[in-house]
CSV table of N, CA and C in Angstrom, one decimal:
chain,number,residue,atom,x,y,z
J,114,MET,N,-4.6,7.8,-6.8
J,114,MET,CA,-3.2,6.4,-7.3
J,114,MET,C,-3.9,6.0,-8.4
J,115,SER,N,-3.5,6.1,-9.1
J,115,SER,CA,-4.4,5.1,-11.3
J,115,SER,C,-3.6,3.4,-10.7
J,116,ILE,N,-4.2,3.0,-11.2
J,116,ILE,CA,-4.4,1.0,-11.4
J,116,ILE,C,-4.2,0.8,-12.7
J,117,SER,N,-3.1,0.1,-13.5
J,117,SER,CA,-3.9,-1.0,-14.4
J,117,SER,C,-3.0,-2.0,-14.3
J,118,ILE,N,-3.5,-2.9,-15.7
J,118,ILE,CA,-3.4,-4.4,-16.0
J,118,ILE,C,-2.8,-4.3,-17.3
J,119,ILE,N,-1.5,-5.0,-17.6
J,119,ILE,CA,-1.4,-4.8,-18.7
J,119,ILE,C,-1.4,-6.5,-18.8
J,120,ALA,N,-1.4,-6.9,-20.2
J,120,ALA,CA,-1.4,-8.9,-19.9
J,120,ALA,C,-1.4,-8.4,-21.6
J,121,PRO,N,-1.3,-9.8,-22.5
J,121,PRO,CA,-1.1,-9.9,-23.6
J,121,PRO,C,-2.5,-10.8,-23.8
J,122,LYS,N,-2.7,-10.7,-24.9
J,122,LYS,CA,-5.1,-11.5,-24.7
J,122,LYS,C,-4.6,-12.9,-24.9
J,123,PRO,N,-4.5,-13.2,-24.7
J,123,PRO,CA,-4.1,-14.7,-23.9
J,123,PRO,C,-4.6,-15.6,-22.7
J,124,LEU,N,-4.3,-13.2,-21.4
J,124,LEU,CA,-4.1,-13.9,-20.2
J,124,LEU,C,-4.9,-12.6,-19.4
J,125,LEU,N,-5.9,-12.3,-20.6
J,125,LEU,CA,-6.8,-10.7,-20.3
J,125,LEU,C,-7.5,-11.5,-19.7
J,126,ARG,N,-8.4,-12.8,-19.5
J,126,ARG,CA,-9.1,-13.6,-18.8
J,126,ARG,C,-8.6,-13.4,-17.1
J,127,LEU,N,-7.7,-13.7,-17.0
J,127,LEU,CA,-6.8,-13.8,-15.5
J,127,LEU,C,-6.7,-12.6,-14.8
J,128,CYS,N,-6.7,-11.1,-15.9
J,128,CYS,CA,-6.9,-9.9,-15.6
J,128,CYS,C,-7.9,-10.1,-14.7
J,129,LYS,N,-9.2,-9.9,-15.8
J,129,LYS,CA,-10.4,-9.8,-15.4
J,129,LYS,C,-10.5,-10.2,-13.9
J,130,CYS,N,-10.8,-10.9,-13.0
J,130,CYS,CA,-10.1,-11.6,-12.4
J,130,CYS,C,-9.6,-10.5,-11.3
J,131,LEU,N,-8.6,-10.7,-11.0
J,131,LEU,CA,-7.6,-9.4,-10.8
J,131,LEU,C,-7.4,-7.9,-10.7
J,132,GLU,N,-8.7,-7.3,-11.5
J,132,GLU,CA,-9.3,-6.2,-11.6
J,132,GLU,C,-10.6,-6.1,-10.5
J,133,THR,N,-11.8,-7.4,-10.7
J,133,THR,CA,-12.6,-7.3,-10.1
J,133,THR,C,-12.1,-7.4,-7.8
J,134,LYS,N,-10.9,-8.4,-8.1
J,134,LYS,CA,-10.4,-8.3,-6.5
J,134,LYS,C,-9.8,-6.9,-6.3
J,135,LEU,N,-9.6,-6.3,-7.2
J,135,LEU,CA,-8.8,-4.8,-6.8
J,135,LEU,C,-9.9,-3.6,-6.6
J,136,ASP,N,-10.9,-4.4,-6.6
J,136,ASP,CA,-12.3,-3.6,-7.0
J,136,ASP,C,-12.3,-1.8,-7.9
J,137,ARG,N,-11.6,-2.2,-9.4
J,137,ARG,CA,-11.0,-1.6,-10.4
J,137,ARG,C,-11.8,-1.8,-11.2
J,138,PRO,N,-12.8,-1.5,-11.9
J,138,PRO,CA,-13.5,-1.3,-13.1
J,138,PRO,C,-12.9,-1.3,-14.4
J,139,ASN,N,-12.4,-1.9,-15.2
J,139,ASN,CA,-11.8,-0.6,-16.7
J,139,ASN,C,-10.4,-1.0,-15.8
J,140,ALA,N,-9.7,-1.8,-15.5
J,140,ALA,CA,-8.0,-1.4,-14.7
J,140,ALA,C,-7.3,-2.1,-16.8
J,141,VAL,N,-8.1,-3.0,-17.2
J,141,VAL,CA,-7.0,-3.6,-17.5
J,141,VAL,C,-6.6,-2.2,-18.4
J,142,SER,N,-5.8,-2.7,-19.5
J,142,SER,CA,-5.0,-0.8,-20.2
J,142,SER,C,-3.7,-1.7,-20.8
J,143,THR,N,-3.5,-0.8,-22.0
J,143,THR,CA,-2.1,-0.7,-23.0
J,143,THR,C,-1.4,0.6,-22.3
J,144,PRO,N,0.0,0.4,-23.0
J,144,PRO,CA,0.9,1.4,-22.4
J,144,PRO,C,0.8,2.8,-22.5
J,145,HIS,N,-0.1,2.4,-23.6
J,145,HIS,CA,-0.4,4.1,-24.3
J,145,HIS,C,-1.6,4.6,-23.4
J,146,HIS,N,-2.2,3.8,-23.2
J,146,HIS,CA,-2.9,4.7,-22.0
J,146,HIS,C,-2.8,4.6,-19.9
J,147,VAL,N,-1.9,3.7,-20.0
J,147,VAL,CA,-1.3,4.0,-19.2
J,147,VAL,C,-0.4,5.2,-18.6
J,148,SER,N,0.1,5.5,-19.8
J,148,SER,CA,0.9,6.9,-20.4
J,148,SER,C,0.2,8.4,-20.1
J,149,CYS,N,-1.3,8.0,-20.0
J,149,CYS,CA,-2.8,9.1,-20.1
J,149,CYS,C,-3.3,9.1,-18.2
J,150,GLN,N,-2.0,8.2,-18.3
J,150,GLN,CA,-3.8,8.4,-16.4
J,150,GLN,C,-2.7,9.2,-15.3
J,151,GLU,N,-3.3,9.9,-14.2
J,151,GLU,CA,-2.8,10.6,-13.2
J,151,GLU,C,-1.9,9.9,-12.4
J,152,LYS,N,-0.7,9.7,-11.8
J,152,LYS,CA,0.5,10.0,-11.4
J,152,LYS,C,0.5,10.2,-10.0
J,153,PRO,N,0.7,9.1,-9.3
J,153,PRO,CA,1.2,8.1,-9.0
J,153,PRO,C,1.1,7.2,-9.6
J,154,ARG,N,1.1,6.1,-10.3
J,154,ARG,CA,0.4,4.4,-11.4
J,154,ARG,C,0.8,3.3,-10.9
J,155,VAL,N,-0.1,2.4,-10.9
J,155,VAL,CA,0.5,0.9,-10.1
J,155,VAL,C,0.3,0.1,-11.2
J,156,VAL,N,0.9,-0.5,-12.1
J,156,VAL,CA,0.9,-1.3,-13.2
J,156,VAL,C,0.9,-2.8,-12.2
J,157,PHE,N,0.3,-3.1,-13.1
J,157,PHE,CA,0.7,-4.7,-12.5
J,157,PHE,C,0.4,-5.5,-13.9
J,158,THR,N,1.4,-6.1,-14.5
J,158,THR,CA,1.7,-6.6,-15.4
J,158,THR,C,1.7,-8.4,-15.6
J,159,PHE,N,1.3,-8.5,-16.6
J,159,PHE,CA,1.7,-9.6,-16.7
J,159,PHE,C,1.9,-10.5,-18.0
J,160,ILE,N,3.5,-9.9,-18.0
J,160,ILE,CA,4.1,-10.2,-19.6
J,160,ILE,C,5.2,-11.4,-19.5
J,161,PRO,N,4.9,-12.4,-20.7
J,161,PRO,CA,6.1,-13.5,-20.1
J,161,PRO,C,6.7,-12.9,-21.2
J,162,PRO,N,8.3,-13.4,-21.4
J,162,PRO,CA,9.2,-12.8,-21.4
J,162,PRO,C,9.2,-12.9,-23.2
J,163,SER,N,8.4,-13.6,-23.8
J,163,SER,CA,8.2,-13.4,-24.7
J,163,SER,C,8.1,-12.1,-25.9
J,164,SER,N,7.3,-11.5,-24.7
J,164,SER,CA,6.7,-9.6,-25.2
J,164,SER,C,7.4,-8.9,-24.9
J,165,GLU,N,9.5,-8.9,-25.0
J,165,GLU,CA,10.2,-8.0,-23.7
J,165,GLU,C,9.8,-6.4,-24.6
J,166,ASN,N,9.4,-6.6,-25.8
J,166,ASN,CA,9.1,-4.9,-26.1
J,166,ASN,C,8.4,-4.2,-25.6
J,167,LEU,N,6.8,-4.7,-25.1
J,167,LEU,CA,5.9,-4.9,-24.6
J,167,LEU,C,6.2,-3.9,-23.2
J,168,MET,N,6.6,-4.8,-22.8
J,168,MET,CA,8.1,-4.0,-21.4
J,168,MET,C,8.8,-3.7,-21.1
J,169,ASP,N,9.6,-3.3,-21.5
J,169,ASP,CA,10.2,-2.1,-22.6
J,169,ASP,C,9.3,-0.8,-22.5
J,170,GLU,N,8.1,-1.1,-23.6
J,170,GLU,CA,7.4,0.0,-23.9
J,170,GLU,C,6.9,1.0,-23.0
J,171,LEU,N,6.3,-0.4,-22.3
J,171,LEU,CA,6.0,0.5,-21.0
J,171,LEU,C,6.5,1.3,-19.6
J,172,VAL,N,7.5,0.5,-19.5
J,172,VAL,CA,8.6,0.8,-18.5
J,172,VAL,C,9.2,2.7,-19.3
J,173,ALA,N,9.5,2.6,-20.0
J,173,ALA,CA,9.6,4.1,-20.7
J,173,ALA,C,8.4,5.1,-20.3
J,174,THR,N,6.9,4.4,-20.2
J,174,THR,CA,5.8,5.4,-20.1
J,174,THR,C,6.4,5.7,-18.6
J,175,LEU,N,6.7,5.0,-17.7
J,175,LEU,CA,6.6,4.8,-16.1
J,175,LEU,C,7.9,6.2,-15.6
J,176,GLY,N,7.7,6.4,-14.7
J,176,GLY,CA,8.7,7.9,-14.2
J,176,GLY,C,8.9,7.3,-12.5
J,177,PRO,N,9.7,8.2,-11.7
J,177,PRO,CA,10.0,7.9,-10.2
J,177,PRO,C,9.0,7.6,-9.2
J,178,LEU,N,7.8,7.6,-9.4
J,178,LEU,CA,6.5,7.7,-8.3
J,178,LEU,C,5.6,6.7,-8.9
J,179,ASP,N,6.3,6.2,-9.9
J,179,ASP,CA,5.2,4.9,-10.1
J,179,ASP,C,5.7,3.7,-9.7
J,180,VAL,N,4.8,2.8,-9.5
J,180,VAL,CA,5.3,0.8,-8.9
J,180,VAL,C,4.4,0.4,-10.4
J,181,LEU,N,5.3,-0.9,-10.6
J,181,LEU,CA,5.4,-1.2,-11.4
J,181,LEU,C,5.3,-3.1,-11.3
J,182,VAL,N,3.7,-3.4,-10.8
J,182,VAL,CA,4.2,-5.1,-9.9
J,182,VAL,C,4.4,-6.2,-11.2
J,183,ASP,N,5.1,-6.6,-10.9
J,183,ASP,CA,5.2,-7.7,-12.4
J,183,ASP,C,4.8,-8.9,-11.5
J,184,CYS,N,3.8,-9.4,-12.1
J,184,CYS,CA,2.9,-10.5,-11.6
J,184,CYS,C,3.9,-12.2,-12.7
J,185,PHE,N,4.3,-12.3,-13.5
J,185,PHE,CA,5.2,-13.1,-14.9
J,185,PHE,C,6.5,-13.4,-14.9
J,186,SER,N,7.2,-12.9,-14.0
J,186,SER,CA,8.5,-13.5,-14.0
J,186,SER,C,8.4,-14.5,-13.2
J,187,ASP,N,9.3,-15.2,-14.1
J,187,ASP,CA,9.5,-16.7,-12.9
J,187,ASP,C,10.6,-17.5,-12.6
J,188,LYS,N,11.7,-16.5,-13.5
J,188,LYS,CA,13.6,-17.3,-13.5
J,188,LYS,C,13.9,-16.0,-13.1
J,189,PRO,N,14.4,-16.4,-11.7
J,189,PRO,CA,15.4,-15.0,-11.2
J,189,PRO,C,16.5,-14.2,-11.9
J,190,GLU,N,16.4,-14.7,-12.7
J,190,GLU,CA,17.9,-13.8,-13.9
J,190,GLU,C,16.7,-13.1,-14.4
J,191,GLU,N,15.7,-13.0,-15.6
J,191,GLU,CA,14.2,-12.8,-15.2
J,191,GLU,C,14.4,-11.6,-14.3
J,192,VAL,N,13.8,-11.3,-13.6
J,192,VAL,CA,13.2,-10.8,-12.1
J,192,VAL,C,14.7,-9.3,-12.3
J,193,ALA,N,15.6,-9.9,-12.0
J,193,ALA,CA,17.1,-8.9,-11.9
J,193,ALA,C,16.8,-8.2,-13.5
J,194,ARG,N,17.0,-9.2,-14.4
J,194,ARG,CA,16.8,-7.7,-16.0
J,194,ARG,C,15.5,-6.7,-15.9
J,195,ARG,N,14.3,-7.6,-15.6
J,195,ARG,CA,13.0,-6.8,-15.0
J,195,ARG,C,13.4,-5.2,-14.1
J,196,SER,N,14.1,-5.8,-13.1
J,196,SER,CA,14.4,-4.7,-11.9
J,196,SER,C,15.2,-4.2,-12.7
J,197,LYS,N,16.5,-4.2,-13.0
J,197,LYS,CA,17.5,-3.2,-13.6
J,197,LYS,C,16.7,-1.8,-14.7
J,198,ILE,N,16.0,-2.5,-15.6
J,198,ILE,CA,15.2,-2.1,-16.1
J,198,ILE,C,14.6,-1.2,-15.9
J,199,CYS,N,13.6,-1.1,-14.7
J,199,CYS,CA,13.3,0.1,-14.0
J,199,CYS,C,14.1,0.9,-13.1
J,200,THR,N,14.4,0.2,-12.4
J,200,THR,CA,15.8,0.8,-11.9
J,200,THR,C,16.7,2.3,-12.7
J,201,GLU,N,16.9,1.7,-14.0
J,201,GLU,CA,17.7,2.9,-14.6
J,201,GLU,C,16.6,3.4,-15.1
J,202,ASN,N,15.2,3.5,-15.1
J,202,ASN,CA,14.1,4.7,-15.7
J,202,ASN,C,14.0,4.9,-14.2
J,203,CYS,N,14.5,4.9,-12.9
J,203,CYS,CA,14.5,5.2,-12.0
J,203,CYS,C,12.0,5.2,-11.6
J,204,THR,N,12.4,3.8,-12.0
J,204,THR,CA,10.7,3.1,-11.4
J,204,THR,C,10.7,2.3,-10.4
J,205,GLN,N,10.0,2.1,-9.3
J,205,GLN,CA,9.8,1.2,-8.3
J,205,GLN,C,9.7,-0.3,-9.0
J,206,TYR,N,9.7,-0.8,-8.9
J,206,TYR,CA,10.0,-2.9,-9.4
J,206,TYR,C,10.0,-3.4,-8.0
J,207,LEU,N,8.4,-4.5,-8.1
J,207,LEU,CA,8.1,-5.4,-7.3
J,207,LEU,C,7.9,-6.5,-8.1
J,208,SER,N,8.6,-7.7,-8.0
J,208,SER,CA,7.7,-9.5,-8.3
J,208,SER,C,7.1,-9.9,-7.2
J,209,LEU,N,6.1,-10.2,-7.9
J,209,LEU,CA,5.3,-10.9,-7.2
J,209,LEU,C,4.8,-12.3,-7.2
J,210,ALA,N,4.6,-13.3,-7.0
J,210,ALA,CA,4.0,-14.6,-6.7
J,210,ALA,C,3.5,-15.0,-6.6
J,211,ILE,N,1.8,-15.0,-7.0
J,211,ILE,CA,0.7,-14.9,-5.8
J,211,ILE,C,0.2,-17.1,-6.8
J,212,SER,N,0.0,-17.5,-5.1
J,212,SER,CA,-1.1,-18.1,-5.1
J,212,SER,C,-2.1,-18.2,-4.6
J,213,ALA,N,-2.1,-19.5,-3.6
J,213,ALA,CA,-4.2,-20.1,-3.5
J,213,ALA,C,-3.7,-19.2,-2.0
J,214,ASP,N,-2.2,-19.8,-1.2
J,214,ASP,CA,-2.0,-19.0,0.3
J,214,ASP,C,-2.0,-18.2,0.2
J,215,MET,N,-0.8,-17.3,-0.9
J,215,MET,CA,-0.5,-16.2,-0.5
J,215,MET,C,0.5,-15.5,-1.1
J,216,VAL,N,0.3,-14.4,-1.3
J,216,VAL,CA,1.2,-13.5,-2.1
J,216,VAL,C,2.8,-13.4,-1.5
J,217,VAL,N,3.6,-13.7,-2.5
J,217,VAL,CA,5.3,-13.5,-1.9
J,217,VAL,C,5.6,-11.8,-3.0
J,218,ALA,N,6.5,-11.0,-2.3
J,218,ALA,CA,6.8,-10.4,-3.1
J,218,ALA,C,8.4,-9.6,-3.2
J,219,GLU,N,8.5,-9.2,-4.1
J,219,GLU,CA,9.8,-8.9,-3.5
J,219,GLU,C,10.3,-7.9,-5.1
J,220,GLY,N,11.3,-6.6,-3.9
J,220,GLY,CA,11.6,-5.9,-4.4
J,220,GLY,C,12.0,-4.5,-3.5
J,221,SER,N,11.8,-3.5,-4.1
J,221,SER,CA,12.2,-2.3,-3.2
J,221,SER,C,10.9,-2.1,-2.1
J,222,ARG,N,11.7,-1.9,-0.9
J,222,ARG,CA,11.1,-1.8,0.5
J,222,ARG,C,10.0,-0.3,0.3
J,223,THR,N,9.9,0.4,-0.8
J,223,THR,CA,8.9,2.0,-1.3
J,223,THR,C,8.4,0.9,-1.6
J,224,ALA,N,8.1,0.1,-2.9
J,224,ALA,CA,7.0,-0.3,-3.7
J,224,ALA,C,6.6,-1.1,-3.0
J,225,TYR,N,7.2,-2.8,-1.8
J,225,TYR,CA,6.0,-2.7,-1.0
J,225,TYR,C,5.3,-1.7,-0.4
J,226,GLU,N,5.5,-1.1,0.3
J,226,GLU,CA,4.5,0.1,1.1
J,226,GLU,C,4.0,0.0,0.4
J,227,GLU,N,3.9,1.3,-0.8
J,227,GLU,CA,3.0,1.7,-1.6
J,227,GLU,C,2.2,1.1,-1.9
J,228,THR,N,2.6,-0.9,-2.0
J,228,THR,CA,1.5,-1.8,-2.6
J,228,THR,C,0.8,-2.5,-1.8
J,229,LYS,N,1.4,-2.2,-0.3
J,229,LYS,CA,1.0,-3.0,0.7
J,229,LYS,C,-0.6,-3.3,0.3
J,230,ASN,N,-1.4,-2.8,0.6
J,230,ASN,CA,-3.1,-2.1,0.4
J,230,ASN,C,-3.5,-3.1,-0.7
J,231,LEU,N,-3.1,-3.2,-1.3
J,231,LEU,CA,-3.8,-3.5,-2.5
J,231,LEU,C,-3.6,-5.2,-2.9
J,232,LEU,N,-1.8,-6.0,-2.4
J,232,LEU,CA,-1.4,-6.7,-2.7
J,232,LEU,C,-2.9,-7.8,-1.4
J,233,ARG,N,-3.0,-6.7,0.1
J,233,ARG,CA,-4.0,-7.6,0.5
J,233,ARG,C,-4.9,-7.8,-0.1
J,234,LYS,N,-5.8,-7.4,-1.4
J,234,LYS,CA,-7.0,-7.2,-2.1
J,234,LYS,C,-6.3,-8.8,-2.6
J,235,ILE,N,-6.1,-8.7,-3.0
J,235,ILE,CA,-5.7,-10.4,-3.6
J,235,ILE,C,-5.0,-11.2,-2.8
J,236,ASN,N,-4.7,-11.5,-0.9
J,236,ASN,CA,-4.9,-12.2,-0.6
J,236,ASN,C,-4.2,-11.9,0.7
J,237,LYS,N,-4.6,-11.7,1.6
J,237,LYS,CA,-4.6,-11.4,3.1
J,237,LYS,C,-3.4,-11.6,3.0
J,238,GLY,N,-2.7,-12.7,3.0
J,238,GLY,CA,-1.4,-13.6,3.9
J,238,GLY,C,-0.1,-12.8,2.7
J,239,ILE,N,0.3,-12.4,3.2
J,239,ILE,CA,1.3,-11.7,2.3
J,239,ILE,C,2.9,-11.4,3.3
J,240,LEU,N,4.3,-12.2,2.3
J,240,LEU,CA,5.3,-12.5,2.3
J,240,LEU,C,5.8,-11.7,1.6
J,241,TYR,N,6.5,-10.3,2.4
J,241,TYR,CA,7.5,-9.6,2.3
J,241,TYR,C,8.9,-10.5,2.1
J,242,THR,N,9.8,-10.8,0.8
J,242,THR,CA,11.3,-11.7,1.5
J,242,THR,C,12.3,-10.4,1.2
J,243,GLY,N,12.5,-9.1,0.8
J,243,GLY,CA,13.5,-8.0,0.7
J,243,GLY,C,13.5,-7.4,-0.5
J,244,ASP,N,14.4,-6.2,-1.0
J,244,ASP,CA,15.0,-6.4,-2.3
J,244,ASP,C,15.4,-7.6,-3.2
J,245,ILE,N,15.6,-6.8,-4.1
J,245,ILE,CA,16.3,-8.5,-5.5
J,245,ILE,C,16.9,-8.5,-4.8
J,246,TYR,N,18.3,-7.0,-4.5
J,246,TYR,CA,19.4,-7.3,-3.9
J,246,TYR,C,19.8,-7.3,-3.1
J,247,ASP,N,19.5,-7.7,-2.3
J,247,ASP,CA,19.2,-8.7,-0.8
J,247,ASP,C,18.9,-10.2,-1.2
J,248,VAL,N,18.6,-10.4,-1.8
J,248,VAL,CA,18.4,-12.2,-2.5
J,248,VAL,C,19.2,-12.5,-3.5
J,249,ARG,N,19.4,-12.2,-4.2
J,249,ARG,CA,20.1,-12.2,-5.8
J,249,ARG,C,21.5,-11.3,-5.9
J,250,PRO,N,22.7,-11.7,-6.0
J,250,PRO,CA,23.4,-10.3,-6.4
J,250,PRO,C,23.1,-9.7,-7.7
J,251,PRO,N,23.8,-8.3,-7.3
J,251,PRO,CA,22.7,-7.0,-8.6
J,251,PRO,C,23.5,-7.6,-9.5
J,252,LEU,N,22.9,-7.0,-10.9
J,252,LEU,CA,23.4,-7.2,-11.9
J,252,LEU,C,24.6,-6.6,-12.4
J,253,GLN,N,25.5,-6.5,-13.3
J,253,GLN,CA,27.2,-5.6,-13.3
J,253,GLN,C,26.6,-4.3,-14.3
J,254,THR,N,26.5,-3.4,-14.5
J,254,THR,CA,26.7,-2.5,-14.8
J,254,THR,C,27.8,-1.2,-15.2
J,255,PRO,N,28.3,-0.3,-16.1
J,255,PRO,CA,28.8,0.3,-16.1
J,255,PRO,C,29.9,1.2,-15.5
J,256,ARG,N,28.6,1.4,-14.4
J,256,ARG,CA,28.1,2.4,-13.3
J,256,ARG,C,28.4,2.2,-12.0
J,257,ARG,N,27.8,1.1,-11.8
J,257,ARG,CA,28.4,-0.1,-10.7
J,257,ARG,C,30.0,-0.3,-10.8
J,258,ALA,N,30.2,-1.1,-11.8
J,258,ALA,CA,31.9,-1.5,-12.4
J,258,ALA,C,32.7,-0.4,-12.0
J,259,ALA,N,32.4,1.0,-12.9
J,259,ALA,CA,33.4,1.6,-12.5
J,259,ALA,C,33.2,2.5,-11.0
J,260,THR,N,32.3,1.8,-9.8
J,260,THR,CA,32.4,2.6,-8.5
J,260,THR,C,32.8,0.9,-7.6
J,261,GLY,N,32.7,0.1,-8.3
J,261,GLY,CA,33.8,-0.7,-7.3
J,261,GLY,C,32.5,-1.8,-7.2
J,262,GLY,N,30.8,-1.3,-7.8
J,262,GLY,CA,29.5,-1.6,-7.5
J,262,GLY,C,28.8,-1.5,-6.4
J,263,THR,N,28.9,-0.6,-6.0
J,263,THR,CA,28.5,0.5,-4.8
J,263,THR,C,27.2,1.2,-5.7
J,264,ALA,N,27.6,1.7,-6.7
J,264,ALA,CA,26.5,2.8,-7.6
J,264,ALA,C,25.6,2.7,-7.7
J,265,ASP,N,24.5,2.8,-7.6
J,265,ASP,CA,23.4,2.7,-8.2
J,265,ASP,C,22.8,4.2,-9.3
J,266,PRO,N,22.0,4.1,-10.2
J,266,PRO,CA,21.7,4.8,-11.2
J,266,PRO,C,21.2,6.0,-10.3
J,267,PRO,N,21.3,7.9,-10.8
J,267,PRO,CA,20.6,8.7,-9.7
J,267,PRO,C,19.1,8.9,-10.0
J,268,CYS,N,18.0,9.1,-9.2
J,268,CYS,CA,16.2,8.6,-9.4
J,268,CYS,C,15.9,10.2,-8.8
């Protein structure tokens, strides 16, 4: 499994700390480097909403075996939007809130199970709150609207 950390320049110092906790030297990367890495890939992102083009570019390079761990989304609408982008690309999405006491993870059960051991390296206390759509109503897509709100994109 390949691990990458993506962030704009002002957050690179924070990423270096995460890189140390994960025991992964040189994990800080760019979307171009991520596309060259061995699959499956786990990509930790610290991308603010003002850099959405970077998020879109990154998700386009990922596939069904990859997990995007979003460590910067603070608004529920933003989490739902980023999750939708990943779902449409058949990429697994996990939203993280990291504090001194614990790590709160929200996303697909598969993404959580695949990254659980990595998350324990960040903090031993992990709270998994469930799938994003169990916590929040799903965003309406044309495919969901056509099937009465039940269909997800095929992966």
